[in-house]
XYZ file of C-alpha atoms in Angstrom:
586
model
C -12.386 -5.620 14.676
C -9.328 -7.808 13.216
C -9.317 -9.763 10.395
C -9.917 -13.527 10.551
C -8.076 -14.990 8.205
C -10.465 -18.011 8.311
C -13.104 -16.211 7.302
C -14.734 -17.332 3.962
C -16.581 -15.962 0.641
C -18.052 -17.794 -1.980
C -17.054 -16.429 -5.109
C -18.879 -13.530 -6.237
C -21.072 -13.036 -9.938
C -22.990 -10.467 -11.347
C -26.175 -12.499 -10.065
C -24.622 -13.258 -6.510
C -23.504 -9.501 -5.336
C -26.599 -8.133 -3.169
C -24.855 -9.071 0.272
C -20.993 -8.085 -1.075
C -22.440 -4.763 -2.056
C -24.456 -3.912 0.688
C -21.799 -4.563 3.089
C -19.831 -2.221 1.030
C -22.317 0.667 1.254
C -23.474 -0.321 4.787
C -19.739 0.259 5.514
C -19.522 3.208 3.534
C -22.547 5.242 4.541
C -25.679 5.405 2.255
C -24.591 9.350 1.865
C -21.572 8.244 -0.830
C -24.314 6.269 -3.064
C -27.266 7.754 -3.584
C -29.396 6.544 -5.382
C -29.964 8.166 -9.211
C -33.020 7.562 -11.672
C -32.953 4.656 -13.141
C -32.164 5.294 -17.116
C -33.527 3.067 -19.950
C -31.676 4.542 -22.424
C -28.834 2.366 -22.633
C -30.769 -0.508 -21.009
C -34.390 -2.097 -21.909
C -34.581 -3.807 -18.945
C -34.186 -0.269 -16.841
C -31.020 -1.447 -14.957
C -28.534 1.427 -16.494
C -27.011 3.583 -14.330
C -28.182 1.413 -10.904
C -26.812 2.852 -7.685
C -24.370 0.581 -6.206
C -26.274 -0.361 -3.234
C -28.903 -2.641 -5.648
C -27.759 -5.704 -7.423
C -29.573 -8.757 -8.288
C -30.912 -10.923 -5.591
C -28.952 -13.975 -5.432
C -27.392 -14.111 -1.961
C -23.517 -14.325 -1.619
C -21.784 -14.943 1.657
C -19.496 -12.214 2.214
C -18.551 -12.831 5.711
C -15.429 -10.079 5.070
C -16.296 -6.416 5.762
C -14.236 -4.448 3.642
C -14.257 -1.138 5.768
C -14.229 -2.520 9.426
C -12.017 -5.443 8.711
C -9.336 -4.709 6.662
C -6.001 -2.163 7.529
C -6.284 1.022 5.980
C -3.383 1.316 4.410
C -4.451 4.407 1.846
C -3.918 8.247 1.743
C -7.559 8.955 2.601
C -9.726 9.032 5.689
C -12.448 6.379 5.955
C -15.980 7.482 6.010
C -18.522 5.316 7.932
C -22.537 5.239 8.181
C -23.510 8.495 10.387
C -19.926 10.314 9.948
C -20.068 13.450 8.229
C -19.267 13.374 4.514
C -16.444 14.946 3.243
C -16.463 18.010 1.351
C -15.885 17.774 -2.804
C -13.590 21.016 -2.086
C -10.929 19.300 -5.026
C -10.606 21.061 -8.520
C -9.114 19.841 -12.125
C -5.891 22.069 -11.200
C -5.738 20.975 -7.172
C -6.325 17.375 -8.656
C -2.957 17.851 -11.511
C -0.927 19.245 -8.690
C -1.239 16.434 -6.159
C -0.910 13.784 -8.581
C 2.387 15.232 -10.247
C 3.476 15.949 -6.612
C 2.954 12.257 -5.644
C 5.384 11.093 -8.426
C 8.061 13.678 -8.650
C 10.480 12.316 -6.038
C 14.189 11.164 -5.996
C 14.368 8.645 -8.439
C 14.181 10.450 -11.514
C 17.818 11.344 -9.976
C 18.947 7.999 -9.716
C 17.072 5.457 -12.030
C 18.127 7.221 -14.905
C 21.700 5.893 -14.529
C 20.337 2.028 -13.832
C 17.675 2.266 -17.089
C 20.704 3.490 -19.784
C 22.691 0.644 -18.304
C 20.102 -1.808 -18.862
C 18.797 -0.969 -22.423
C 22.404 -0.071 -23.269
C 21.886 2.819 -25.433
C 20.768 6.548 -25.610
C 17.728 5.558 -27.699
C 16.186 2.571 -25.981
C 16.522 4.212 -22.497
C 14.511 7.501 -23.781
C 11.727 4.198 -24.915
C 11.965 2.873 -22.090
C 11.201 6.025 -20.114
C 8.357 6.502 -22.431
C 7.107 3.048 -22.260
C 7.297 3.610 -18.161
C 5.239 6.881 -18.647
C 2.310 4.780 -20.713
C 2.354 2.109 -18.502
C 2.612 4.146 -14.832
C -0.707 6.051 -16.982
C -2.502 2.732 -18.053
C -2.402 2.088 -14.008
C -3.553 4.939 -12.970
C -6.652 5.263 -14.906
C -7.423 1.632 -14.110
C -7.122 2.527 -10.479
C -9.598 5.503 -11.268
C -12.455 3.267 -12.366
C -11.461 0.928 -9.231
C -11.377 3.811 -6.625
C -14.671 5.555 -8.062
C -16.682 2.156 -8.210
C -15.074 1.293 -4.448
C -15.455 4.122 -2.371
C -13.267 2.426 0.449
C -9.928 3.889 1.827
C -7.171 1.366 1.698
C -6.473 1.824 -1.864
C -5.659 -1.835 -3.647
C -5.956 -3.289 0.004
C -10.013 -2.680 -0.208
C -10.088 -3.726 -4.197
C -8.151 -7.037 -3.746
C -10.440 -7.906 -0.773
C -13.716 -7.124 -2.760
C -12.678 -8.608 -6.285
C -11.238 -11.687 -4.958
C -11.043 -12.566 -1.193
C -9.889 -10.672 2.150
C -7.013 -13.344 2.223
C -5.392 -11.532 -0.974
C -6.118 -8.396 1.075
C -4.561 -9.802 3.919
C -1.320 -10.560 2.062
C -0.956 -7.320 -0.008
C -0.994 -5.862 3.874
C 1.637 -8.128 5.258
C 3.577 -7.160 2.117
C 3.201 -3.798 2.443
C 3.658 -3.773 6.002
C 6.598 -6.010 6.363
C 8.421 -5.332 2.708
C 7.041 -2.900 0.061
C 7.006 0.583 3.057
C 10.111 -0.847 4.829
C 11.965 -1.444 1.126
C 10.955 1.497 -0.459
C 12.392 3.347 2.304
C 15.263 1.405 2.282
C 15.904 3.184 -1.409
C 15.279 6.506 -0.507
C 17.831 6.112 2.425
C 20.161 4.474 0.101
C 19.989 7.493 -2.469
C 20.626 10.190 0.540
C 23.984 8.174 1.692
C 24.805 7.873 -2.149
C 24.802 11.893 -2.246
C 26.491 12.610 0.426
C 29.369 10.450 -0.110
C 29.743 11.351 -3.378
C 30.255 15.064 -2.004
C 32.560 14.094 1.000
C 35.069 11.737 -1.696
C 34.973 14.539 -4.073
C 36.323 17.244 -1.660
C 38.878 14.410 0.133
C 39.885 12.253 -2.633
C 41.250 12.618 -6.341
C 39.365 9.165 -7.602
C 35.653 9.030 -6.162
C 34.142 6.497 -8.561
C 34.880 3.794 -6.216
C 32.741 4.659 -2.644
C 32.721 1.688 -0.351
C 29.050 0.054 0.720
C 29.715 0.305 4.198
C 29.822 4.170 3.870
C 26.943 4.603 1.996
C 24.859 2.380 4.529
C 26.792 4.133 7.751
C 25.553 7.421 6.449
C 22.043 5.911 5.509
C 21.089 3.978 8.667
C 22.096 7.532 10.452
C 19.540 9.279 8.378
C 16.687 6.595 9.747
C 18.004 7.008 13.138
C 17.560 10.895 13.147
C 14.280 10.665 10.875
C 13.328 8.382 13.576
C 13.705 10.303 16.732
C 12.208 13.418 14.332
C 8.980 11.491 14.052
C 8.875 10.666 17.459
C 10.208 13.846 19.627
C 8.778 16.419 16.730
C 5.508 14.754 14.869
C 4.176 18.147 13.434
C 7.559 18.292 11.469
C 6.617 15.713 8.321
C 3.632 18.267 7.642
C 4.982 21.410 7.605
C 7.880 20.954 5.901
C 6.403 19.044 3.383
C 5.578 21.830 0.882
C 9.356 22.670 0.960
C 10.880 19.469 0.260
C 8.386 18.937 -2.709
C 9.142 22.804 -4.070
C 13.218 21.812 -3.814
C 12.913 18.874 -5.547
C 10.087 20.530 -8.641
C 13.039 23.046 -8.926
C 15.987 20.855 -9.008
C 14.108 19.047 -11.911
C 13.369 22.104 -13.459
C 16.775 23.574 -13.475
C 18.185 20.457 -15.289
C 16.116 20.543 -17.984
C 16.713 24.150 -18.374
C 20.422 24.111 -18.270
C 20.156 21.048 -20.653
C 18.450 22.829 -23.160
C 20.531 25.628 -22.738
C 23.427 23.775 -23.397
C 21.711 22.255 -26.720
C 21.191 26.194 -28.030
C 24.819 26.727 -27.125
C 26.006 23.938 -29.218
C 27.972 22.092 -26.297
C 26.723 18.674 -26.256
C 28.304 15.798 -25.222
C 28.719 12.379 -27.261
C 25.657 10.983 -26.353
C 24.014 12.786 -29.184
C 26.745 12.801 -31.369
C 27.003 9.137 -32.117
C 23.754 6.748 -33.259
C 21.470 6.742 -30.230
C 20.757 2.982 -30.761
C 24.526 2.201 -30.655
C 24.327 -0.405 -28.429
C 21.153 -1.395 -27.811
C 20.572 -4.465 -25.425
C 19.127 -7.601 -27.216
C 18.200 -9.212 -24.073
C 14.265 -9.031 -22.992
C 14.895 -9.645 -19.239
C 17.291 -6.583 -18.890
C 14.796 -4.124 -20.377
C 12.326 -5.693 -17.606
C 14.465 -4.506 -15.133
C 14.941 -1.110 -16.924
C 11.385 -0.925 -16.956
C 11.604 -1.931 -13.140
C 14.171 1.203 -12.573
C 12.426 3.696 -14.802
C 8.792 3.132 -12.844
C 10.149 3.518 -9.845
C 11.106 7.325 -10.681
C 6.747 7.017 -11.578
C 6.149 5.937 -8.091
C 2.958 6.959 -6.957
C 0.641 7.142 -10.205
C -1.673 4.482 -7.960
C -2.465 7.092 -5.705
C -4.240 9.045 -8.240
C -7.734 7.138 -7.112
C -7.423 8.465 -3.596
C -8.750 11.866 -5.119
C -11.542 10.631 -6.527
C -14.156 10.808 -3.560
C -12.880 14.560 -2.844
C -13.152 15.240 -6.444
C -15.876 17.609 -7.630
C -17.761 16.086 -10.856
C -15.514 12.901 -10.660
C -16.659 11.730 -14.034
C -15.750 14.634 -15.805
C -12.623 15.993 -13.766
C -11.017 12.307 -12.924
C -10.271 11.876 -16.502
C -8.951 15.059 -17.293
C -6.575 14.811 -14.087
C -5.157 11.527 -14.986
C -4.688 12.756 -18.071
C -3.065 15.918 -17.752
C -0.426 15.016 -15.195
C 0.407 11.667 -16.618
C 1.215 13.826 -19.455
C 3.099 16.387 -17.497
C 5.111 14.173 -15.712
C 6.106 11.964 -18.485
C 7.181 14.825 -20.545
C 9.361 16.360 -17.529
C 10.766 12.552 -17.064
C 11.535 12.432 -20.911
C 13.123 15.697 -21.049
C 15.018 15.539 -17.712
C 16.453 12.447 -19.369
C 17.148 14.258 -22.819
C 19.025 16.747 -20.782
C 21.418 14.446 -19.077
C 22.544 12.849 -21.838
C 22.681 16.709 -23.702
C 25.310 17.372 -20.869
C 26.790 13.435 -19.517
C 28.546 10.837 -21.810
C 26.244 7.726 -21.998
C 29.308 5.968 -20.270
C 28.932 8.654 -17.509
C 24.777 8.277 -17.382
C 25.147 4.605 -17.390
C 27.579 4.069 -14.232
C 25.987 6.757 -12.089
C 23.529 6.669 -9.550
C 24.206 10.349 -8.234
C 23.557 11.387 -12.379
C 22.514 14.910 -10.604
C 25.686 15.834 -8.823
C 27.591 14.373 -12.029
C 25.279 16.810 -14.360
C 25.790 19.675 -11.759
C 29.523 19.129 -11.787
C 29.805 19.174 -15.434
C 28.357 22.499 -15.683
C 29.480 24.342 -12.949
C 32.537 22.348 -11.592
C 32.122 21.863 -7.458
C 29.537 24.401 -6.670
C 27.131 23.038 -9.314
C 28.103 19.386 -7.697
C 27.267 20.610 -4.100
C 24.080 22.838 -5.143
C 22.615 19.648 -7.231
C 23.231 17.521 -4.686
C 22.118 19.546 -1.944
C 19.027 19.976 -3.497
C 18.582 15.597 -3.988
C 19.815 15.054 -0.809
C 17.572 17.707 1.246
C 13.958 16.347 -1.101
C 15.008 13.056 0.073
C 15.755 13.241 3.777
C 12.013 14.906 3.410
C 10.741 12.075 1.526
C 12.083 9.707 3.902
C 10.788 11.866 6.909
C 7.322 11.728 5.615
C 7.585 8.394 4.697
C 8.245 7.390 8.359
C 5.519 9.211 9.473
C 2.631 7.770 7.496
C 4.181 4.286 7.641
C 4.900 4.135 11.676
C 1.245 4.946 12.012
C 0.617 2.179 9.316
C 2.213 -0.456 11.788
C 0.474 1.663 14.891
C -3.026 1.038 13.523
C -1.756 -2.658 12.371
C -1.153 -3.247 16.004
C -4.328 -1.681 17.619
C -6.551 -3.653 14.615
C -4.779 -7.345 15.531
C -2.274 -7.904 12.035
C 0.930 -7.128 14.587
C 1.108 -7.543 18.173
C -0.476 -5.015 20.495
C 2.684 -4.105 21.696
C 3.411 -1.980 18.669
C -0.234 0.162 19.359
C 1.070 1.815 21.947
C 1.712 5.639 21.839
C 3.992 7.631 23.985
C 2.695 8.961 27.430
C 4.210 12.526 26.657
C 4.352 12.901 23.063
C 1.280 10.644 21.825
C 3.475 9.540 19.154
C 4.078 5.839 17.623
C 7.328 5.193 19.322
C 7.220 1.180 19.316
C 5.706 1.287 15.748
C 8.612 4.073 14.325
C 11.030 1.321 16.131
C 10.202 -1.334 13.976
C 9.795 0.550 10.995
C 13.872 1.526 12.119
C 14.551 -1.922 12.298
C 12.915 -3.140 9.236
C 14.370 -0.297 7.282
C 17.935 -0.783 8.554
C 17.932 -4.379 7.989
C 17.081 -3.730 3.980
C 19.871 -1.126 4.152
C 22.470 -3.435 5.299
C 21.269 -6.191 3.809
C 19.531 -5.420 0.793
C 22.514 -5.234 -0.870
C 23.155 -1.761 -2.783
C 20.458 0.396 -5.146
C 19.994 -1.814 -7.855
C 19.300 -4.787 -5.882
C 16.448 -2.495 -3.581
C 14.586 -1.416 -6.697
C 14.395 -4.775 -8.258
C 13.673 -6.674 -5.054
C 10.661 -3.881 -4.539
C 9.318 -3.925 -7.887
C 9.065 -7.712 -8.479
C 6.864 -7.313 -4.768
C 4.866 -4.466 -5.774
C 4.139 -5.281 -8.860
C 2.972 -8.786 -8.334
C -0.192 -7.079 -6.649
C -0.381 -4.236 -9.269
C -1.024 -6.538 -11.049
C -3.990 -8.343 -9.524
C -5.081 -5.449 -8.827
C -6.085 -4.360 -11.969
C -6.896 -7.428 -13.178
C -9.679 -7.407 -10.534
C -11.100 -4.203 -12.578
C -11.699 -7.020 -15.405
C -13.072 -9.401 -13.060
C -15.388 -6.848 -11.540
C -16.535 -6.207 -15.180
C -17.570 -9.752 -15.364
C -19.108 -9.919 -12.315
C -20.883 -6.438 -11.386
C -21.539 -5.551 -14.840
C -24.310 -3.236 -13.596
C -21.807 -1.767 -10.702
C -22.175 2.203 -10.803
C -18.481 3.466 -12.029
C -18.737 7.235 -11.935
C -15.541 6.899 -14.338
C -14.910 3.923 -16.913
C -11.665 3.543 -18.445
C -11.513 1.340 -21.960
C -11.089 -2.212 -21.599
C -8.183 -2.174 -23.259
C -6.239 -0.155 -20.823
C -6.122 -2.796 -17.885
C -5.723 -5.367 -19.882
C -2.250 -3.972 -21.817
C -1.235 -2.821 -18.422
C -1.655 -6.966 -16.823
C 0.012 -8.049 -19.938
C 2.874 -5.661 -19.555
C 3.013 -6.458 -15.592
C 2.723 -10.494 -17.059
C 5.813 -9.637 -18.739
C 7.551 -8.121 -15.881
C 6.982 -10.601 -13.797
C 8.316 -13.646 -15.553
C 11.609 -11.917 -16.888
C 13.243 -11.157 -13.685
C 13.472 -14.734 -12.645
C 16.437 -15.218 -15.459
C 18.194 -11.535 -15.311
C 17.779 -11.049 -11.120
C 16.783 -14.658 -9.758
C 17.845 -13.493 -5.872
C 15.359 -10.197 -5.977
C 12.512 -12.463 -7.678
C 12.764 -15.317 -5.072
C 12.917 -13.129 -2.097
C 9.938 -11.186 -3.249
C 8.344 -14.567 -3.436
C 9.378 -15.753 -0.320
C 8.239 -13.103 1.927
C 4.764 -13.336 0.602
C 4.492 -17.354 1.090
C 5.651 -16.192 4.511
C 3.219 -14.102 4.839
C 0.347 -17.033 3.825
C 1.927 -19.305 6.122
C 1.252 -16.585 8.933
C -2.092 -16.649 7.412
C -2.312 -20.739 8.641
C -0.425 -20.177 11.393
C -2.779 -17.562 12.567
C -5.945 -19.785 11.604
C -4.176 -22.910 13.988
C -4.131 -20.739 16.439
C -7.278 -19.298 16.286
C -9.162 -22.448 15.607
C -7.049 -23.878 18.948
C -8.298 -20.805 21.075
C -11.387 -21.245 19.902
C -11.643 -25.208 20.844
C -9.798 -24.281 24.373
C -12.565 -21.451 25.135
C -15.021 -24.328 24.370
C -13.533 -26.728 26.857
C -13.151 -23.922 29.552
C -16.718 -23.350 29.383
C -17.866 -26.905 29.373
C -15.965 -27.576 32.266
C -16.793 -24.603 33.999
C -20.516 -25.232 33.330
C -19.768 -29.403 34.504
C -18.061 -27.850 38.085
C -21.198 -25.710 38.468
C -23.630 -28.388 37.652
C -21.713 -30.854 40.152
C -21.436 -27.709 42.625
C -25.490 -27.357 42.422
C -25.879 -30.934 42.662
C -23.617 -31.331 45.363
C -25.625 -28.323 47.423
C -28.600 -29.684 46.790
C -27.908 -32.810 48.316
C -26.643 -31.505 51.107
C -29.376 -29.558 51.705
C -31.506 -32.200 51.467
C -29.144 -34.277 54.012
C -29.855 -31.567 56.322
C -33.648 -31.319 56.157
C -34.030 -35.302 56.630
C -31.169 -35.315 59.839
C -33.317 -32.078 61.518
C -36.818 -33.876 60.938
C -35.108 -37.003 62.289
C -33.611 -35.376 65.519
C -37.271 -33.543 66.403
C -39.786 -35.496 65.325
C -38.243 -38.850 65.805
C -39.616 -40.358 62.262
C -37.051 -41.633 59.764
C -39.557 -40.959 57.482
C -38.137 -37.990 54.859
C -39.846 -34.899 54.950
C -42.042 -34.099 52.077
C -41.427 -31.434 49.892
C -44.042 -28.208 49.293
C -45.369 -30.056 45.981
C -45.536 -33.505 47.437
C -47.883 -32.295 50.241
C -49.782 -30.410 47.945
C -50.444 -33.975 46.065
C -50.775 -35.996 49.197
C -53.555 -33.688 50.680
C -55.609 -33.472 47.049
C -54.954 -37.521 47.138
C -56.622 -37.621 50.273
């Protein structure tokens, strides 16, 4: 069933959430919340540790169903009443691995080069990768709590709809659907041309700082093309390749920081080092927003940590210990890939360089070390593009067969059974930020002031559900203080982008008013279908009432002309119940 966006919900409390949270575990299954013994320990009043499925008993009208109404837009496979439950089969170490997996991807080898240009110095970029660390780990454990008190797949999708209303859902879809997927591939696209250019100018010309735009989008818009057909003509491909592209890119980041340290033990570091590290430093707030903006990128994915949680075994013990332990890890291997570069780049170098691996390969090892670096980038992110196109093309596949996009893009091949409308437009949309988008920088910025507008609802809506389902079952809880430095942080990068990148900041803006006014668009039109399905069956039930009457009448013309003809009366006959009268009369 599609959303409706004029579908309604009173605001919900802690004394109004019986109907909101049934419909939640209705939608869920009764098998992912059972029910545990009620303990007075904590509570006098013997309401600690109440199953989700029991709140008080003021009614709230949650028209909305979470589950069966909203786009599942998440990692994980929905689980409804009746379907069988899945398997706890994930460990501590199974739970590390896919969250450091997640994150690792190809912009810790191009965001460093946009982050030391922004804070300006050696020093405040190493903060500011630290500071993106804290913050990416402040988010994840607040989506934790939200994805082990929420069983729903969908991710923030199902926790926007159930803190605040499915309209916030709804745009955080359209969003994602028409901008955040489309951009982020956009990036990744941007970052393969980037490499490859940078190879083909080294071996052709004597000055490659200088590559033209148009090249870098030729060669990118050719990489969604081919990923395109891939996902189409080969769909198996994204899967089994994807353990490759993930070990390529785990050992290009490990060989940096290796050769960077070895460098450091052979004494042969460059400038960066040798001079004050705060030499410098940027004074301006807005530009370490948008270093912020560049180094979380390269964090991407720490808000799919929650989409382990309901695979998890012993979620309250394990979930913290996994957030934990590869928020760690991949911080450290972000700071010390970062340490490295500027062991073996000039600042200068690290500052104006987006391809920061080929330059740190090159410096090493002259042209082979340039080509084997950026090999390595360019292969993990044709694969991270690849499998990006897969999971968003069916995305915009089930957005067409649920009612957010035209039915049109539903449709599968006849042969292959593959999304070949829906990988179209995800071509299109993609293409049109690559030629369009104007360059790297602009991409990341434009993408992070959209994303993290919703972040940060988001978690705020882990406060608000505080407030409201105090007595909400949350196999983990997270401090209070960790969502509520992470919305002032997000508060903070939010507001400074409108002075240091106005264009990225109103664009982001304006495709999500555009996506509300599709919101009353969609309500006029509904409403108008509505009123003209009314009308049709009115009328049709006047013509049929007029048809009857009309019969009747005729009928009754008849029986008066036949009694008239053969029994020469011009009296009417009478009717079954009028003799019956006439002869009891009598």
């Amino acid at each position: 069933m599609s959303y409706s966006p004029i579908s309604t919900r009173s605001p919900a409390s802690s004394s109004g959430s019986a109907t909101s949270l049934r419909a939640l575990e209705f939608s869920e299954g009764a098998q992912r919340a059972p029910r545990t013994p009620t303990d007075t320990t904590h509570d006098p009043l013997g309401r600690g540790n109440r199953p989700r499925i029991f709140s008080t008993n003021t009614p709230t009208s949650f028209v909305f169903d979470v589950q069966r109404d909203s786009l599942n837009i998440g990692l994980s496979e929905s689980t409804r009443a009746g379907d069988h439950v899945t398997e706890k089969t994930i460990g501590l170490v199974n739970g590390v691995a896919l969250v450091v997996g997640n994150q690792i991807g190809s912009g810790i080898f191009s965001s460093p080069g946009l982050v030391a240009a922004d804070a300006g110095s050696v020093g405040a970029s190493l903060i500011v990768w630290l500071l993106s660390g804290v913050l990416a780990w402040t988010g994840a454990s607040s989506f934790a709590e939200l994805g082990s008190a929420i069983p729903l797949s969908g991710g923030a999708q199902a926790y926007l709809s159930y803190a605040y209303h499915p309209i916030v859902s709804y745009l955080f879809s359209w969003t994602a659907i028409s901008v955040l997927k489309p951009a982020s591939n956009a990036i990744i696209a941007v970052i393969f041309g980037e490499y490859l250019n940078r190879l083909f100018y080294d071996a052709t010309t004597a000055d490659a700082s200088n590559i033209p735009q148009w090249a870098i989008r030729i060669i990118a818009s050719f990489a969604i093309i081919i990923v395109s057909i891939l996902c189409v003509w080969t769909p198996r491909l994204a899967t089994r390749v994807a353990v490759l592209f993930t070990s390529v890119k785990i050992a290009a980041l490990i060989s940096v920081i290796i050769m960077g340290f070895i460098t450091l033990s052979r004494g042969k570091i460059s400038t960066a080092f040798k001079t004050p590290v705060f030499d410098g430093t940027s004074p301006n707030p807005s530009a370490y927003a948008l270093a912020l903006f560049s180094g979380l990128w390269a964090y991407e994915g720490w808000d799919q940590a929650n989409y382990v949680t309901g695979e998890m075994k012993d979620p309250a013990r394990n979930m913290p210990r996994v957030i934990h332990t590869s928020m760690t890890t991949v911080t450290l291997l972000f700071l010390f890939t970062n340490v490295s570069y500027f062991l073996v780049l000039d600042k200068d170098v690290v500052s104006s360089s987006n391809t920061i691996a080929l330059e740190f390969g090159r410096t090493l090892f002259g042209s082979v070390g340039a080509i084997i670096f950026a090999g390595m980038v360019a292969v993990s992110c044709f694969g991270a593009l690849n499998g990006a196109f897969f999971t968003n093309s069916r995305l915009i596949c089930a957005a067409g067969r649920e009612g957010f996009l035209p039915s049109l893009f539903g449709d599968l091949h006849p042969v292959r059974g593959t999304p070949v409308n829906a990988t179209i437009l995800q071509a299109v949309l993609t293409s049109f930020f690559v030629i369009f988008g104007g360059g790297f920088k602009s991409l990341v910025n434009f993408y992070s002031v959209a994303s993290w507008g919703f972040y940060f609802l988001t978690v705020l809506g882990l406060v608000v559900l505080r407030i409201k389902e105090p007595f909400l079952e949350r196999p983990y809880r997270t401090f209070i203080s960790t969502p509520l430095i992470f919305c002032a942080v997000a508060l903070f990068l939010l507001s400074m982008p409108v002075l240091a990148a106005p264009l990225e900041a109103l664009s982001a803006v304006g495709v999500t008013e555009a996506g509300s006014k599709l919101i009353l668009f969609t309500s006029c039109i509904q409403r108008r279908t509505i009123h003209n399905a009314r009308n049709m069956v009115h009328n049709e039930l006047s013509a049929r009432l007029i048809s009857a009457i009309a019969i009747r009448k005729l009928v009754q013309g008849s029986e008066y002309l036949s009694w008239s003809l053969f029994n020469g009366s011009s009296n009417p006959p009478l009717s079954a119940t009028q003799e019956r009268k006439s002869i009891q009369g009598q």
